[in-house]
Coordinates of C-alpha atoms in Angstrom, one line a residue:
X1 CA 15.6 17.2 -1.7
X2 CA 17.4 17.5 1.5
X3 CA 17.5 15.7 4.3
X4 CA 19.8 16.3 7.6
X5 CA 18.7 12.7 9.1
X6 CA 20.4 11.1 5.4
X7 CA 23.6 12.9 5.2
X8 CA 24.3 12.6 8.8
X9 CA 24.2 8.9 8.5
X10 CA 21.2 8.6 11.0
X11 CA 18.7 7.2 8.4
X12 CA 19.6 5.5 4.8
X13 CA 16.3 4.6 4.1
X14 CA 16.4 7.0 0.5
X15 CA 18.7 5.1 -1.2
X16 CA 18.5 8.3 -4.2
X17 CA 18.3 10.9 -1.6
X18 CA 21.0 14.0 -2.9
X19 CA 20.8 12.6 -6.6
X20 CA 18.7 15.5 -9.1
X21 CA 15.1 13.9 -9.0
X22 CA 15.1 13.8 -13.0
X23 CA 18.1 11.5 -12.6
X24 CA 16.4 9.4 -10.2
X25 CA 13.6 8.6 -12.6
X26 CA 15.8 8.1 -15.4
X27 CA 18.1 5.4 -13.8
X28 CA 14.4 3.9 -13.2
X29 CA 13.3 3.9 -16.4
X30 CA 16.9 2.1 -17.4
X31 CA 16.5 -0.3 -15.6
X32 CA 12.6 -1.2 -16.1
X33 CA 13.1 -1.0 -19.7
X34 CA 15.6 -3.7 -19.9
X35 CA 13.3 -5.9 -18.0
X36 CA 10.8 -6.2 -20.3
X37 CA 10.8 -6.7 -24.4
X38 CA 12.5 -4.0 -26.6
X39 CA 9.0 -4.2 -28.1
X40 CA 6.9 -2.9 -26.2
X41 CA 5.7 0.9 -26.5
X42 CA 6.3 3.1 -23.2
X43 CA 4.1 5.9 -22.4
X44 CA 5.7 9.0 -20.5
X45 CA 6.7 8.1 -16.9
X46 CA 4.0 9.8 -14.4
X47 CA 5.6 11.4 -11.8
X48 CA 4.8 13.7 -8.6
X49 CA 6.0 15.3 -6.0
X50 CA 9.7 14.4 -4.8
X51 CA 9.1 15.6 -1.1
X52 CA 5.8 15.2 0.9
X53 CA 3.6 12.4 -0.8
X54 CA 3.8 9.8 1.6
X55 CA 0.2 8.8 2.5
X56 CA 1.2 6.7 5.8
X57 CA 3.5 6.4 8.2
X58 CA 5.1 3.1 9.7
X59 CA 6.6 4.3 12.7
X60 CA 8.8 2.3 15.1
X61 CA 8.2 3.3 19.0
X62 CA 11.3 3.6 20.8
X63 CA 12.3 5.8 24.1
X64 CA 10.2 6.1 27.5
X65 CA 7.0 7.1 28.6
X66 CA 7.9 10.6 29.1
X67 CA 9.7 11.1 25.8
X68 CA 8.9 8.5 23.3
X69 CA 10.7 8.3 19.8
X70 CA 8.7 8.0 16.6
X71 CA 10.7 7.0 13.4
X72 CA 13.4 3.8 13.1
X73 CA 15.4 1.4 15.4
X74 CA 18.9 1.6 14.2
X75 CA 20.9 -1.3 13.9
X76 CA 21.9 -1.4 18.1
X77 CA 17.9 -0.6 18.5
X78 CA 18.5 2.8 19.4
X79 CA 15.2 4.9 18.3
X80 CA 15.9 7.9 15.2
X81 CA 13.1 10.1 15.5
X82 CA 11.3 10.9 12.2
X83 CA 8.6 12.8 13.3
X84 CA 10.3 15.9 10.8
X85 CA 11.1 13.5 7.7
X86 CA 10.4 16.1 4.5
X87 CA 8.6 12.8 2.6
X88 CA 5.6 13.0 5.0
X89 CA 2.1 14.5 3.8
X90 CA 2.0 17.6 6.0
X91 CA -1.2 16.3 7.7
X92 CA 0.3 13.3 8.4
X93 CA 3.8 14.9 9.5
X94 CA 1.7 17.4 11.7
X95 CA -0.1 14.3 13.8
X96 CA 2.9 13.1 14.7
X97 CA 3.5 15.4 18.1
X98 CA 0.0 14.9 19.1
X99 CA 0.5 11.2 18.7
X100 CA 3.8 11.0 20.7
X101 CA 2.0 13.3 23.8
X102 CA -1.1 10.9 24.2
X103 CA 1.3 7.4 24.4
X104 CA 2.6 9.9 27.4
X105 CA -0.6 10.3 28.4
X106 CA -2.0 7.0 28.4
X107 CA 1.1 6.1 29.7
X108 CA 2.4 3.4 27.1
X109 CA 5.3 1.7 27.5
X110 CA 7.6 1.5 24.5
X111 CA 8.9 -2.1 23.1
X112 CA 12.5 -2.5 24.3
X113 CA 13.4 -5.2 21.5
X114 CA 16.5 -6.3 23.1
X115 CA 14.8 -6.8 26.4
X116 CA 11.6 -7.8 25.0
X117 CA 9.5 -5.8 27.8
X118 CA 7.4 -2.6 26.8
X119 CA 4.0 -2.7 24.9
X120 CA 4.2 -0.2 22.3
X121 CA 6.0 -1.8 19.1
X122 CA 4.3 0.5 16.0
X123 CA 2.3 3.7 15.4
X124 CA 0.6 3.5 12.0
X125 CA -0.8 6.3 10.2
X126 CA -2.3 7.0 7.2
X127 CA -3.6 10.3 6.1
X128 CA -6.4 10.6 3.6
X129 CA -7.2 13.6 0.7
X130 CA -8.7 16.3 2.7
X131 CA -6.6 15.5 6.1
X132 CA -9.0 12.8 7.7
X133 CA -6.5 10.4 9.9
X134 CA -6.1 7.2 10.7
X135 CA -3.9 5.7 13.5
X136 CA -3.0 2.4 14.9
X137 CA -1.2 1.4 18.1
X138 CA 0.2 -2.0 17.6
X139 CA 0.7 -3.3 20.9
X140 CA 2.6 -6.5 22.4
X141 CA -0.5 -7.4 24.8
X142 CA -3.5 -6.0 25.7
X143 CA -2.1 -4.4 29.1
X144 CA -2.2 -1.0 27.8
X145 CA -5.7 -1.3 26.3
X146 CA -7.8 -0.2 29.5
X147 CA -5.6 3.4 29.7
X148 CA -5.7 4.2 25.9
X149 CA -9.7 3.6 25.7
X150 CA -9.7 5.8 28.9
X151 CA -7.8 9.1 27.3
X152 CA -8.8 8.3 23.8
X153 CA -11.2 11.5 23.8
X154 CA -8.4 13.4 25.0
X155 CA -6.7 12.5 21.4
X156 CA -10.2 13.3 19.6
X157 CA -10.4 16.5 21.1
X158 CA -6.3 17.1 20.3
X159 CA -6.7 15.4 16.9
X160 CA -10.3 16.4 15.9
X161 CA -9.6 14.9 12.1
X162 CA -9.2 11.2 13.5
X163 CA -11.2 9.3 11.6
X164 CA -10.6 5.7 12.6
X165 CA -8.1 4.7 16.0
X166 CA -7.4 1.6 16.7
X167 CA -5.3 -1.1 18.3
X168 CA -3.4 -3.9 16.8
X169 CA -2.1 -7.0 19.0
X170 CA 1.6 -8.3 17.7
X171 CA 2.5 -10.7 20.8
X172 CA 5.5 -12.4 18.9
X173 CA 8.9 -11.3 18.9
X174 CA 9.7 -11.3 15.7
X175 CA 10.1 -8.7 12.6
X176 CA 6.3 -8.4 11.6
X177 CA 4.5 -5.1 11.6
X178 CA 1.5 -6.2 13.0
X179 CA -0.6 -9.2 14.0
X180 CA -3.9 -11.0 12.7
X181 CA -6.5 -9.3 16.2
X182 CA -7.7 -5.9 15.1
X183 CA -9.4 -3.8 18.1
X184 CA -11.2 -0.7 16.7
X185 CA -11.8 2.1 19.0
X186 CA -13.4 5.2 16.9
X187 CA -14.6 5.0 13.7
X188 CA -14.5 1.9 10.9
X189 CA -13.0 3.7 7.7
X190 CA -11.2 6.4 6.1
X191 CA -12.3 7.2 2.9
X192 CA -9.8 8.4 0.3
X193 CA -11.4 10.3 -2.3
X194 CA -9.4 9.2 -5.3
X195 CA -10.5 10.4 -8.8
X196 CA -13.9 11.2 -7.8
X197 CA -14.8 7.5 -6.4
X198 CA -15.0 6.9 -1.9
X199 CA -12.4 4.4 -1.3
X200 CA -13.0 2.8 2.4
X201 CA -10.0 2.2 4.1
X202 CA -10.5 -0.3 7.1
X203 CA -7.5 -0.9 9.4
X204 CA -5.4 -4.0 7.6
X205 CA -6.7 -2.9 4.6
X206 CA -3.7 -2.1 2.0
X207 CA -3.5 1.6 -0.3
X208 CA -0.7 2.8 -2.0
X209 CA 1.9 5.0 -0.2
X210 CA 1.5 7.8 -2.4
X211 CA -2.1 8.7 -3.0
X212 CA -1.5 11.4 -6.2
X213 CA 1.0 8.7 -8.0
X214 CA -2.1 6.0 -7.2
X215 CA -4.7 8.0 -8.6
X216 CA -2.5 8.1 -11.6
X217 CA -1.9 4.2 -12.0
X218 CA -5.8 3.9 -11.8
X219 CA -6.9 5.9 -14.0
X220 CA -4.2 4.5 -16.7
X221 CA -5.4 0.7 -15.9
X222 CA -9.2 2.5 -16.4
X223 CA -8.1 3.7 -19.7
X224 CA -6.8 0.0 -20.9
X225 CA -9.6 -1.5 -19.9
X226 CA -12.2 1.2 -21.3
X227 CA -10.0 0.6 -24.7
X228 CA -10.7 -3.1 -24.4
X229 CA -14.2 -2.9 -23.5
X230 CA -14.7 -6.4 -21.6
X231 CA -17.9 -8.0 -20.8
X232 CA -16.0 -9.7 -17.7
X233 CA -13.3 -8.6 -15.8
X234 CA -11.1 -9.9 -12.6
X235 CA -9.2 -7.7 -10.5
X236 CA -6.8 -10.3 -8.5
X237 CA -4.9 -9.1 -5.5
X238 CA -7.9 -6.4 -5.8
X239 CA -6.7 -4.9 -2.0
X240 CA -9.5 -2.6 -1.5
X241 CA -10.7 -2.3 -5.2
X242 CA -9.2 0.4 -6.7
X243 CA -8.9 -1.0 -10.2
X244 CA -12.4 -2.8 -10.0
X245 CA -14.0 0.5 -8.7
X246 CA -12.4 2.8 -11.2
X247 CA -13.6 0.1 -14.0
X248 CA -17.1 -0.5 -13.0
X249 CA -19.7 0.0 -15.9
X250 CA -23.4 -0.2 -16.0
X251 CA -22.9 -3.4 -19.0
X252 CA -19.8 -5.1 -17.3
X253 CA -19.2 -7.5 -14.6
X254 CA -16.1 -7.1 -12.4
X255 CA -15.0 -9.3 -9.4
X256 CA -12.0 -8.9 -7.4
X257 CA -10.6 -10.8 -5.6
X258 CA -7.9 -10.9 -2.4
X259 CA -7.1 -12.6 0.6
X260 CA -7.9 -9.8 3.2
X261 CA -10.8 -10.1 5.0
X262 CA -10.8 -6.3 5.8
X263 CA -9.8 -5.1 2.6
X264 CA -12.3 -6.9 1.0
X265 CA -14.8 -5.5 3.4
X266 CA -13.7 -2.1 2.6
X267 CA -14.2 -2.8 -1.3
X268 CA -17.6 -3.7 -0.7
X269 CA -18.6 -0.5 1.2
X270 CA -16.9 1.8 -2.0
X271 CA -18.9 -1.0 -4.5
X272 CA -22.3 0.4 -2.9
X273 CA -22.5 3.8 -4.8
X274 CA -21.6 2.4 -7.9
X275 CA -23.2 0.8 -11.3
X276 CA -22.8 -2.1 -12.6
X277 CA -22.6 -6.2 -11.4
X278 CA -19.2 -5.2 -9.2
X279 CA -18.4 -8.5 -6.6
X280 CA -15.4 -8.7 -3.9
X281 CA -14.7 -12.2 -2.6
X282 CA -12.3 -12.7 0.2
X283 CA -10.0 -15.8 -0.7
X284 CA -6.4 -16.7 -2.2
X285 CA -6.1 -15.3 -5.9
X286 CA -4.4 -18.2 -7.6
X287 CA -6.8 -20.9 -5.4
X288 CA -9.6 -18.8 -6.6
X289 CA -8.8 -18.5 -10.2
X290 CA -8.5 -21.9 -10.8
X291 CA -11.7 -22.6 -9.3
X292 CA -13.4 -20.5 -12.0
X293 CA -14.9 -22.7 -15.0
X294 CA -14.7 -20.1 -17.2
X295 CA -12.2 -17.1 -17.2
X296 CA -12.8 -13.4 -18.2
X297 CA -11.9 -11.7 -20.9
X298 CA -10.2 -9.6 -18.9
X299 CA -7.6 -9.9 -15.7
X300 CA -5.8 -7.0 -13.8
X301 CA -3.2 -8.3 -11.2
X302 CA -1.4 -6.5 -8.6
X303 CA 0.6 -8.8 -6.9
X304 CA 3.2 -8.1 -3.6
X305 CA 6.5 -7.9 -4.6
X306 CA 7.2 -12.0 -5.0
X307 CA 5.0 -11.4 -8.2
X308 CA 2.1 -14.1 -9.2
X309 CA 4.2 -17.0 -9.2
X310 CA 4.2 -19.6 -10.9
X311 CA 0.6 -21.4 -10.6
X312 CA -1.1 -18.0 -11.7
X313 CA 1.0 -17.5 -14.2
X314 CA 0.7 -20.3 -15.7
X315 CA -3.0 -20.6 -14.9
X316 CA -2.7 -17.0 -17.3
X317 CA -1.2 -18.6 -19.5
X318 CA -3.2 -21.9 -20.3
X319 CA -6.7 -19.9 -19.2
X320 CA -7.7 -18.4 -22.8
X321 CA -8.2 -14.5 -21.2
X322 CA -7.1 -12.0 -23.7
X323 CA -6.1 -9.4 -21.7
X324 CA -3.7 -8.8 -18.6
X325 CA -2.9 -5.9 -17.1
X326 CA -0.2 -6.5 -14.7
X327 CA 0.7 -3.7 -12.2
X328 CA 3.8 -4.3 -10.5
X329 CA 6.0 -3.1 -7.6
X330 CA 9.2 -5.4 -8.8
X331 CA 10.3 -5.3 -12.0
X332 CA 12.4 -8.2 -11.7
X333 CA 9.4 -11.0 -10.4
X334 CA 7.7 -9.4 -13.6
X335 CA 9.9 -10.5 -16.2
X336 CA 10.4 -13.7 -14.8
X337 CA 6.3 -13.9 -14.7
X338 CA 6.3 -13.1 -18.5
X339 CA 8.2 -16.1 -19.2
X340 CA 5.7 -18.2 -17.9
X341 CA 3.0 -16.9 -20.2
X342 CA 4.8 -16.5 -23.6
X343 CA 1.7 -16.4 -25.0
X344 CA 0.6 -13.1 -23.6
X345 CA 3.0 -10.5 -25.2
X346 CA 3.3 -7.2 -23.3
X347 CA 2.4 -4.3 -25.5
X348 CA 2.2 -1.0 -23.6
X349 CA 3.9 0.3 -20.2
X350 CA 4.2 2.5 -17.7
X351 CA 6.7 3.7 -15.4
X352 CA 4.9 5.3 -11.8
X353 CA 7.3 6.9 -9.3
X354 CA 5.4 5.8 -6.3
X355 CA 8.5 6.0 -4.4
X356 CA 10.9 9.4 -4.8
X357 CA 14.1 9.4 -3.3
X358 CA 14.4 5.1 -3.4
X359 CA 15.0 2.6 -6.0
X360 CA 11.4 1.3 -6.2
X361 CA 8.9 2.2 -8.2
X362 CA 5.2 1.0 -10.0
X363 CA 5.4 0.1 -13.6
X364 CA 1.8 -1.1 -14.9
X365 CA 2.0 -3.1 -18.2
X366 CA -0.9 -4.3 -20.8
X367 CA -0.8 -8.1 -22.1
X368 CA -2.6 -9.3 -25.1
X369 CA -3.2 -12.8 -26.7
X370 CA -1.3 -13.6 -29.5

């Protein structure tokens, strides 16, 4: 893939970009591989796409009124606009015009970071299968709010496929994509139709970047556990229940579990259409686990990039589960999570190149009991 905003040093954000996409996986597969045991079995890296996958768009706000720039601050905060990066889905890349022309319409001040005046920090938008949109002004007060409720059916009637709009409040000066208030405008959820199943997608709700490489991991984590055939399962970190979902069965009870209040809200709304005794509870993974008096037979967890830690791994470790499937984002918090339950010995893995063009990757492994 090329890119004229990478090789004209405007943005370094593909660490890879202008290396042959085979060689990209491979240096991936390297270095995952000497993470982990030389006994465990890989399974064929999954791959996609290496330009337009992206799923959603994080977009920093710079410029005026009159010309706003969508894309990233460089290091003296002067705005790069993105709006034409090749990694974009082309619904998403296609919004991105529209978007700019209604923060000149409502007349929304950009965020000048080094004079800390403006309102408009972030636009954030994600783009479901089938072309359904969501977007999200994250704004530094609620100055602008009055204007954007006023045009928003100027953007429905630009942007007919908007599913969900709304606005996010992120007061402090600091780097933090958005705050805790959530104000919804249009809609509640998007629903990303992966492998068959509704996924609801609530604003602050968390999905993979790269909705074909997702549908992948899922359905690989739905194959371990089908194989293993659990009474109980837990999916922790659970986001908005994509394992759980895909691994709901008439005879099996599944609970996930994650901090976020909307994500968890999300999960319930998919859970409806499906069979079997499938609970979400909102509330800290590891605080949660070790509450439990008994522990299932089963546990997938898909932690940030920190990993578990240490107090759910060793909760893992000490809690008499069988199986663990542990999806990861970091290789490196992996291993060191894998010393702290040497009693679960990883079997099976699987590279998942989430992210073409950068170092980072998903790389899902299965855990059994010795």
């Amino acid at each position: 893939m090329d890119c004229v905003h990478y090789f004209s040093g405007r943005c370094r954000s593909c660490a890879l970009m202008g290396q042959p996409y085979a060689a990209q996986v491979s240096e991936k597969e390297r270095s995952v591989r000497a993470l982990l045991p030389a006994s465990v079995t890989w399974a064929p890296s999954i791959t996609g796409p290496e330009h337009g996958f992206r799923n959603k768009a994080k977009m920093v706000v710079t410029g005026t009124v009159a010309a706003p720039v969508l894309g990233i601050a460089d290091r003296a905060g002067v705005g790069v606009d993105l709006r034409d990066c090749g990694l974009y889905e082309p619904d998403l890349g296609n919004s991105f015009d529209v978007l700019a022309r209604f923060v000149t319409l409502a007349g929304v001040t950009p965020y000048d970071v080094g004079e800390r005046r403006g309102e408009l920090k972030y636009l954030l938008v994600t783009v479901a299968p089938g072309g359904a949109l969501m977007a999200r002004f994250v704004l530094r007060s609620t100055e602008s709010l009055l204007r954007i409720r006023k045009h928003l059916p100027a953007l429905l009637a630009w942007l007919p496929q908007l599913a969900v709009v709304s606005v996010n409040l992120q007061p402090e000066h600091k780097a933090v994509l958005e705050g805790p208030e959530e104000i919804v405008l249009h809609g509640e959820s998007l629903t990303m139709r992966v492998n068959g199943l509704d996924l609801h997608l609530r604003p602050q709700s968390f999905f993979q970047t790269n909705t074909e490489i997702a549908a992948a991991l899922y359905r690989q984590v739905a194959d371990w556990v089908a194989e293993a055939a659990p009474n109980r399962m837990w999916d922790l970190y659970c986001g908005v229940g994509g394992f759980a979902l895909h691994c709901a069965a008439p005879d099996r009870e599944v609970v996930g579990v994650e901090v976020s209040a909307e994500a968890i809200a999300s999960a319930r709304l998919s859970a409806a259409a499906l069979p079997g005794a499938l609970e979400f509870v909102a509330a800290d993974a590891t605080a949660w686990a070790q509450r439990q008096v008994t522990a299932a037979e089963l546990v997938v967890v898909n932690p940030p990039r920190r990993g578990t830690g240490t107090e759910l791994a060793g909760w893992l470790e000490c809690s008499g589960v069988e199986t663990v499937v542990y999806s990861s984002c970091n290789a490196t918090t992996l291993a060191r999570d894998l010393e702290q339950m040497p009693s679960l010995v990883p079997m099976r893995a699987r590279l998942l190149d989430m992210f073409p063009q950068t170092p980072h990757y998903e790389v899902v492994t299965l855990l059994r009991r010795r």
